Amino acid sequence: MGRVVFIGAGPGAADLITVRGAARLAQADVVLFDALTDPALRELAPRAKWVHVGKRGFCDSTGQTTINALLVKHAGEVDRVVRLKGGDPSVFGRLEEELEALALAGIECEVVPGVTAAIAAAAATQRPLTRRGHGRSVSLTTAMTREGSLHATRSADTEVFYMAGKQLAALARRLRAAGWSDDTPASVVSRAGWPDQLHSDHTVASLARAAMLHAGRPTVVTVGAGAAALARAPTRADHVARALHVNP
Ligand code: SAH
């Protein structure tokens, strides 16, 4: 009976996987991977059999049941199975279902952490998620409920919303209803950690304007203390924007 290692691939570029993750991947016989992981990661395990089980957002329970069954099947056939997940496996990764299925089958597991999208977005934009004094708590929140409706909260000084990219106008309305004021900073980053990552700055009131720019791309929305830009010298682009009266 083999063992299964869950590895967080990080948010994008293959070099954002951890050293431990890369080492475990190199030993894999079979790799079950998602849609969000970088194809360049394949070079870390060229001899392994790569099985695509990709899914985005909520997959139906049949899809998840199939993945659970595939994990158990492969662990019965080979020594080292890797389950590669985008970002960190413990954040919106359906990890509990897969761990439970393997535990029920008596299969040993290990979880190797990865860089989750919220952290990658904070790094990409140089916006620390915590701020001394006024950014004392951070919440990672999925905007989508299990039923597929949108939900927003105000449970921390900085709130990072996953899975809201398609519904930014609705998210803005829900944020206001949850008590965030119109002028609260909102930073939107899509494909964080990839060479083509995009970032735009908004407020809760103007969040809907981000929809076009980030359409069709994995996106996180950071709201509150951790979304605010740091003080810096004005750039040429700032002077141009001011002259043109462009506000984010
Ligand atoms: N386990 C992953 C999250 C999977 S849920 C992690 O830890 O990051 C999928 C959601 O994650 C997407 O809808 C999007 O909101 C977010 N996401 C994943 N990769 C992203 C990236 N590179 N940039 C921005 N958001 C990303």
Coordinates of C-alpha atoms and ligand atoms in Angstrom, one line a residue:
M1 CA 0.0 0.0 0.0
G2 CA 1.4 3.4 -1.0
R3 CA 1.2 6.7 0.7
V4 CA -0.3 10.0 -0.5
V5 CA 1.5 13.4 -0.2
F6 CA -0.7 16.5 -0.7
I7 CA 1.5 19.2 -2.0
G8 CA 0.7 22.9 -2.3
A9 CA 2.0 24.0 -5.8
G10 CA 1.8 27.7 -4.9
P11 CA -0.2 30.2 -6.9
G12 CA 1.5 30.1 -10.2
A13 CA 5.1 30.0 -11.4
A14 CA 6.7 26.7 -10.7
D15 CA 9.4 28.2 -8.6
L16 CA 6.9 29.2 -5.9
I17 CA 6.5 25.5 -4.8
T18 CA 8.4 24.8 -1.6
V19 CA 11.7 23.0 -1.6
R20 CA 10.0 20.1 0.3
G21 CA 7.2 20.1 -2.2
A22 CA 9.6 19.8 -5.1
A23 CA 11.6 17.0 -3.4
R24 CA 8.4 15.0 -2.7
L25 CA 7.2 15.6 -6.2
A26 CA 10.5 14.3 -7.7
Q27 CA 9.8 11.0 -5.9
A28 CA 6.3 10.6 -7.2
D29 CA 5.1 7.6 -9.2
V30 CA 1.7 9.1 -9.9
V31 CA 0.7 12.8 -9.7
L32 CA -3.0 13.8 -9.6
F33 CA -3.2 17.5 -10.4
D34 CA -5.6 20.4 -10.7
A35 CA -6.4 22.9 -13.4
L36 CA -4.6 25.8 -11.6
T37 CA -1.1 24.3 -11.5
D38 CA 1.7 25.4 -13.8
P39 CA 2.6 22.8 -16.5
A40 CA 6.3 23.6 -15.9
L41 CA 6.0 21.6 -12.6
R42 CA 5.9 18.5 -14.7
E43 CA 9.7 18.9 -15.2
L44 CA 10.1 18.2 -11.5
A45 CA 8.7 14.7 -11.9
P46 CA 9.2 13.7 -15.6
R47 CA 9.0 10.0 -15.0
A48 CA 5.7 10.1 -13.0
K49 CA 2.4 9.4 -14.5
W50 CA 0.4 12.7 -14.5
V51 CA -3.3 12.4 -14.1
H52 CA -5.4 15.6 -14.7
V53 CA -8.3 15.8 -12.2
G54 CA -8.8 19.5 -12.6
K55 CA -11.7 21.4 -11.3
R56 CA -12.4 25.0 -10.5
G57 CA -14.4 26.4 -7.7
F58 CA -17.1 24.1 -6.4
C59 CA -17.1 20.8 -8.3
D60 CA -20.1 18.6 -7.9
S61 CA -20.0 15.8 -5.4
T62 CA -19.6 13.2 -8.2
G63 CA -16.4 14.9 -9.3
Q64 CA -15.1 14.9 -5.8
T65 CA -16.1 11.3 -5.2
T66 CA -14.2 10.3 -8.4
I67 CA -11.1 12.1 -7.2
N68 CA -11.3 10.4 -3.8
A69 CA -11.7 7.0 -5.5
L70 CA -8.7 7.7 -7.8
L71 CA -6.5 8.6 -4.9
V72 CA -7.4 5.3 -3.1
K73 CA -7.0 3.3 -6.3
H74 CA -3.5 4.7 -7.2
A75 CA -2.3 4.4 -3.6
G76 CA -3.2 0.7 -3.9
E77 CA -1.1 0.3 -7.0
V78 CA 2.1 2.4 -6.5
D79 CA 4.3 3.5 -3.6
R80 CA 4.2 7.3 -3.9
V81 CA 1.1 9.2 -5.0
V82 CA 1.2 13.0 -5.1
R83 CA -2.0 15.1 -5.0
L84 CA -0.8 18.4 -6.3
K85 CA -3.1 21.4 -5.5
G86 CA -3.0 25.0 -6.5
G87 CA -1.9 27.4 -3.7
D88 CA -2.1 25.7 -0.3
P89 CA -4.0 22.4 0.0
S90 CA -5.6 23.6 3.3
V91 CA -7.2 26.7 1.9
F92 CA -10.4 26.0 -0.2
G93 CA -8.9 22.8 -1.5
R94 CA -11.5 20.2 -0.5
L95 CA -8.6 18.7 1.5
E96 CA -10.8 17.4 4.3
E97 CA -12.8 15.1 1.9
E98 CA -9.7 13.6 0.4
L99 CA -8.0 13.1 3.7
E100 CA -11.1 11.5 5.1
A101 CA -11.4 9.1 2.2
L102 CA -7.8 8.1 2.5
A103 CA -8.0 7.6 6.3
L104 CA -11.1 5.4 5.8
A105 CA -9.1 3.3 3.4
G106 CA -6.2 3.1 5.9
I107 CA -3.8 5.0 3.6
E108 CA -1.0 7.1 5.2
C109 CA -0.9 10.8 4.2
E110 CA 1.3 13.8 4.5
V111 CA 0.5 17.5 3.7
V112 CA 3.1 19.8 2.4
P113 CA 2.0 23.5 2.6
G114 CA 2.1 26.0 -0.3
V115 CA 1.8 29.7 -0.9
T116 CA -1.9 30.5 -0.9
A117 CA -3.3 33.1 -3.4
A118 CA -4.0 35.7 -0.6
I119 CA -0.3 35.7 0.4
A120 CA 0.9 35.7 -3.2
A121 CA -1.3 38.7 -3.9
A122 CA 0.0 40.5 -0.8
A123 CA 3.6 39.9 -2.0
A124 CA 2.9 40.8 -5.6
T125 CA 1.4 44.2 -4.6
Q126 CA 3.7 44.8 -1.6
R127 CA 0.6 45.2 0.6
P128 CA 1.2 43.5 3.9
L129 CA -2.0 41.8 5.1
T130 CA -1.3 42.8 8.7
R131 CA -0.6 46.4 9.7
R132 CA 0.8 47.4 13.0
G133 CA -2.0 49.0 15.1
H134 CA -4.9 48.8 12.6
G135 CA -4.5 45.6 10.7
R136 CA -4.5 43.0 13.5
S137 CA -6.5 40.2 11.9
V138 CA -6.9 38.6 8.5
S139 CA -9.7 36.5 7.2
L140 CA -9.6 34.2 4.2
T141 CA -13.1 34.0 2.9
T142 CA -14.8 32.3 0.0
A143 CA -17.4 34.6 -1.5
M144 CA -19.4 31.6 -2.8
T145 CA -21.6 29.6 -0.6
R146 CA -22.2 25.9 -1.2
E147 CA -25.5 26.8 -2.8
G148 CA -23.7 29.1 -5.3
S149 CA -24.9 32.4 -3.9
L150 CA -22.6 35.2 -2.9
H151 CA -21.8 36.1 0.6
A152 CA -19.6 38.8 2.1
T153 CA -18.6 39.5 5.7
R154 CA -16.7 41.9 7.9
S155 CA -15.0 39.6 10.3
A156 CA -11.4 40.9 10.3
D157 CA -9.4 44.1 9.7
T158 CA -8.3 42.6 6.4
E159 CA -10.6 40.3 4.5
V160 CA -9.4 38.4 1.4
F161 CA -12.2 37.0 -0.8
Y162 CA -11.5 34.0 -3.0
M163 CA -13.8 32.8 -5.8
A164 CA -15.5 36.2 -6.3
G165 CA -13.9 37.2 -9.6
K166 CA -17.0 36.7 -11.7
Q167 CA -19.3 38.7 -9.4
L168 CA -17.4 41.8 -8.3
A169 CA -20.5 44.1 -8.6
A170 CA -22.5 41.8 -6.3
L171 CA -19.5 41.5 -4.0
A172 CA -19.4 45.3 -3.6
R173 CA -23.1 45.4 -2.7
R174 CA -22.7 42.6 -0.1
L175 CA -19.6 44.3 1.3
R176 CA -21.6 47.5 1.9
A177 CA -24.4 45.5 3.4
A178 CA -21.8 43.8 5.7
G179 CA -20.7 47.2 7.0
W180 CA -17.7 48.2 5.0
S181 CA -17.8 51.9 4.1
D182 CA -17.7 53.0 0.4
D183 CA -14.2 54.4 0.7
T184 CA -12.6 51.2 2.2
P185 CA -9.7 50.2 0.0
A186 CA -10.1 47.1 -2.2
S187 CA -7.1 45.6 -4.0
V188 CA -7.9 43.1 -6.8
V189 CA -5.2 40.8 -8.1
S190 CA -5.6 38.1 -10.7
R191 CA -3.2 35.3 -11.6
A192 CA -1.0 36.4 -8.6
G193 CA 2.4 34.8 -8.8
W194 CA 2.3 34.4 -12.6
P195 CA 4.3 36.4 -15.1
D196 CA 1.0 37.9 -16.4
Q197 CA -0.5 38.8 -13.0
L198 CA -2.7 41.9 -12.9
H199 CA -3.4 44.3 -10.1
S200 CA -5.9 47.1 -9.8
D201 CA -6.8 49.4 -6.9
H202 CA -10.3 50.3 -6.0
T203 CA -12.6 51.2 -3.1
V204 CA -15.6 49.2 -2.1
A205 CA -17.8 51.7 -4.0
S206 CA -15.8 51.3 -7.3
L207 CA -15.0 47.6 -7.0
A208 CA -17.3 46.7 -9.9
R209 CA -14.9 48.5 -12.3
A210 CA -12.4 45.7 -11.8
A211 CA -14.6 43.2 -13.5
M212 CA -13.5 43.8 -17.1
L213 CA -9.8 43.8 -16.4
H214 CA -9.7 40.5 -14.4
A215 CA -12.4 38.7 -16.4
G216 CA -11.8 34.9 -16.8
R217 CA -8.8 34.9 -14.5
P218 CA -8.4 33.5 -11.0
T219 CA -8.8 36.5 -8.8
V220 CA -8.6 37.5 -5.1
V221 CA -10.1 40.6 -3.6
T222 CA -8.4 42.1 -0.5
V223 CA -10.5 44.5 1.4
G224 CA -9.7 46.7 4.4
A225 CA -6.4 47.5 6.2
G226 CA -4.3 45.1 4.1
A227 CA -5.5 46.6 0.8
A228 CA -4.2 50.1 1.4
A229 CA -1.2 51.2 -0.6
L230 CA 1.9 52.1 1.4
A231 CA 3.2 55.6 1.4
R232 CA 5.7 56.2 -1.5
A233 CA 7.0 58.9 -3.7
P234 CA 4.6 59.8 -6.6
T235 CA 5.5 58.1 -9.9
R236 CA 5.2 59.5 -13.4
A237 CA 2.0 57.5 -13.8
D238 CA 0.5 59.2 -10.7
H239 CA 1.3 62.6 -12.2
V240 CA -0.3 61.7 -15.5
A241 CA -3.4 60.2 -13.7
R242 CA -3.8 63.4 -11.7
A243 CA -3.5 65.6 -14.7
L244 CA -6.1 63.5 -16.5
H245 CA -8.3 63.4 -13.3
V246 CA -8.4 59.6 -13.4
N247 CA -9.4 58.0 -10.1
P248 CA -9.1 54.3 -9.5
Ligands
SAH1 N1 -6.0 26.3 -2.6 C1 -6.0 27.6 -3.4 C2 -7.4 28.1 -3.5 C3 -8.3 27.3 -4.4 S1 -9.9 28.0 -4.6 C4 -5.0 28.6 -2.7 O1 -4.6 28.3 -1.6 O2 -4.8 29.6 -3.3 C5 -9.7 28.8 -6.2 C6 -9.7 30.3 -6.0 O3 -8.4 30.7 -5.5 C7 -9.9 31.1 -7.2 O4 -11.3 31.3 -7.5 C8 -9.3 32.5 -6.9 O5 -10.1 33.2 -6.0 C9 -8.1 32.0 -6.0 N2 -6.8 31.9 -6.7 C10 -6.1 30.7 -7.0 N3 -5.0 31.0 -7.7 C11 -4.9 32.4 -7.8 C12 -4.0 33.3 -8.3 N4 -2.9 32.8 -8.9 N5 -4.3 34.6 -8.3 C13 -5.4 35.1 -7.7 N6 -6.3 34.2 -7.2 C14 -6.1 32.9 -7.2

